[in-house]
Amino acid sequence: MTKQLHLAAHFPGVNNTTVWSDPASGSQIEFSSFRKLAETAERGTFDFFFLAEGLRLREVKGKIHDLDVVGRPESLTVLSALAAVTTHLGLAATVNSTFNEPYELAKRLATLDHVSGGRAAWNVVTSWDAFTGENFRRGGYLDKADRYTRAQESLRIVRKLWDSWTGDELVLDQAAGTFAREGAGAFADDGPHFSIHGRFGLPPSPQGRPVIIQAGDSDEGREFAAASADVIFSRHGTFAAGQTFYKDVKSRLAKYGRSEDSLKIMPAVTVVVADTDAEAIEKAAYIREQQVSGPTALVLAELLWGRDLSAYDPDGPLPAEDPVVGSSVTQGRVGYNDPFPIVAEWRAQAEANGWSLRQTVINQQNRQTFVGSPTTVAEAVNRHVQENAADGFVLVPHLTPGGLDDFVDRVVPLLREYGVFRTEYSGTTLRDHLGLSR
Amino acid sequence: MIIGLEIDGAGADPAAWRGAEVDPRALLTGELAVRAAQRAEAAGIDFVTFADALEAPEDVPDRVSVRLDALGLAARVAPVTERIGLLPTITVTHTEPFHVQASVATLDHISGGRAGWVVEVSTSGEAAAVIGRREPASAAETWREARYVVDVSRRLWDSWEDDAIIRDASTGRYVDRERLHYVDFSSPTFSVKGPSIVPRPPQGHPVTAVFVRTPEALEAARDAELVLLPDSDEVAAQLQALRTSGIAAEGSRSVPVIVVSLPVEAEEVGALVEEIGRWAAAGIDGVHLRPASLELDVPVIADQVLPELRARGLTGPADRGGSLRGRLGLGRPRNTFSGSAR
Ligand SMILES: Cc1cc2nc3c(=O)[nH]c(=O)nc-3n(C[C@H](O)[C@H](O)[C@H](O)COP(=O)(O)O)c2cc1C
């Protein structure tokens, strides 16, 4: 049977995907930008709208990074507002499990789920570091090794709170004067990270509980997803890497008693559409040039090398030094666990192709996953899904808020023609869209 | 007079949800609150507050024992209103100050400068138990800490100067990092590095309100910009204390806007209008109306009370817009960091 695919829209922001200098780039902060992109996604009958999170402004060599978009509004508040101006679109918030308490997370996410009629999702991220911790009471006390034990326990408790109303406690009998049965929502939990008890003040929403998304890529992260997530937001958008990741994660499900279709894998991808393939390739190359200026190339290389490379010319050769592991030259970004093989690969590619540092960064990163005419893109997207490199995609446009117009207007109709993507929403909740049980 | 309205479940009367005019499901979807806010806005009411507490409402079968998060509810209301101020109640005793300020700043961005917050503390064992991080503390301690939370929030709102986003394509810089500031704030119970992740909100500072339910809250109300006083014999003395304090936030008014919080039932239109007139004569800046039932009383407030107040010259035209600060007669605060690094 032909697999149906899933699509999500990522509001582009704090990374160098966004070409903020383009005259067509709008505000990254104003609500109208969020609203416009969400409306486009809903017109395209997308599954959900996705917001990332950062809890500290990124730094390079002790100074705030100023070359990409900096700053953003807080996700759950924006999504609660979007619930008012959309009707079907899922609303996914990235929220850190290290610097939040389970009860507060459960309450805020359940509120979003109620006011949206069952469209909320939580992308559980575990950034734990001392750098981010300096903005919080807890400080940066959490060891890297503990990030997923706390995440796992947070998620278990949040679910316990969502499930603390088990069924028919909400009576709403006005004549008899029974709003809810006594004792509804009672909970208690005593684990290594949390010892809490009380009553949860929200009954289940129309989708039962919000959808869980996971985005970590380590072995622990994948295990966490296999055990507990409904969707994985991965970075493996290319066909071969996608297939490898897909197989790896889906094979982990059986030991948790889960079926393969209970976890949807949705890589982050970028798309460039134009009338012809040739035009799209040209446009993609232009966009990459905009995304990776000389100074940006140096910062991205510093992230990989873990060294101050400001003495280097981005249009010259790659740095000769070895990378440094665990450096704090750049802060607030996900670094490389083992930079050595990546540096070796960059060197090999630069050598083989005669690339400068900047050209190497451009070619090694920010590669547009899908580039071509509407037909080329639609066929490639569909092939990835049919051949199990993904179950769908999270599209990261390079422009706000108009960056998905081409895809929605020109590619989505083709996917619908192929019979692999909905022509209209068949259900009202995000779980309905994703084909997940309640 | 400034006129505010409280949104608390189906209304202040615990039996309000049982009225034939109420669809109790609309409590959970937020529709009840949306409708009340829209009616209030159309009538020219200046602001709505959204009641909340960290712990769940009391577990009593004939009462509304559920509650949406006030901030989420205010955000849900923001895009479907245009002029009315939105002040969710936020308990600051257990929640991270950094998250609190970011959320309130975001509400200000999405509402186009109509946000405030009612700062609340929690001394209850229940709230401590659901979070599980700290033991309950006394009112004095929690309010002392709340004042630090208000302080750090204002600093974090200022941690981005208004013009920090420069989008300078010629130098490739999105922000001018000289206009972003570490707050390096430290208090006896928490510290925050900064800057905020959210650019400075449209109002500069969203409006900080305190509902004075205890003597300790009265202390904290001295650095609020909007004070809600319960209708009691002590109002005159409290008013005096607040008027002479003069320690309001820098760049705002030297004294806070003071409103008296009044219970309202639809039958009492004449008496209510008289009472509001008396408060005006007593030097109070406004009233905060707490309807017994949102569905019954808000339409009466909108259709009868406000027009009568307007007819007596006690309140302004219904369709005036602008920021919440503007409606309350508060100036836009100067940024404390402005120019400091340059
Ligand atoms: C595609 C993708 C998107 C991510 N987005 C965020 C984000 O918005 N905020 C965040 O704090 N972490 C984000 N992360 C980081 C991870 O969720 C995770 O916390 C981090 O990678 C550490 O976990 P790991 O060691 O398992 O990878 C993202 C990761 C991936 C792969």
XYZ file of C-alpha atoms and ligand atoms in Angstrom, chain A residues 52-53 94 125-127 147-148 215-218 221 233-235 334, ligand 1:
48
model
C 12.183 25.549 18.254
C 13.550 26.861 21.535
C 9.969 22.692 21.823
C 14.695 18.593 24.342
C 17.374 18.035 26.923
C 19.944 20.802 26.521
C 19.887 14.655 30.864
C 17.837 11.749 29.621
C 14.907 15.526 18.520
C 18.077 14.191 20.185
C 20.424 12.146 18.059
C 22.661 10.279 20.494
C 18.251 10.039 22.529
C 12.398 15.240 14.425
C 15.722 14.125 12.931
C 18.516 15.827 11.102
C 24.733 21.534 19.714
C 16.563 18.462 14.114
C 16.897 18.839 15.524
C 16.341 19.985 16.087
C 16.640 20.374 17.401
N 16.058 21.508 17.919
C 16.367 21.902 19.194
C 15.792 23.072 19.751
O 15.007 23.765 19.136
N 16.143 23.428 21.015
C 17.020 22.690 21.755
O 17.290 23.057 22.893
N 17.580 21.578 21.246
C 17.276 21.167 19.990
N 17.850 20.031 19.475
C 18.811 19.309 20.333
C 18.314 18.009 20.843
O 16.956 17.924 21.031
C 19.023 17.443 22.068
O 18.657 18.098 23.212
C 20.491 17.512 21.934
O 20.824 17.054 20.676
C 21.194 16.654 23.003
O 20.717 15.352 22.939
P 21.507 14.241 22.163
O 22.811 14.154 22.860
O 20.667 13.011 22.285
O 21.629 14.662 20.738
C 17.556 19.616 18.175
C 18.108 18.471 17.602
C 17.806 18.065 16.312
C 18.411 16.819 15.760
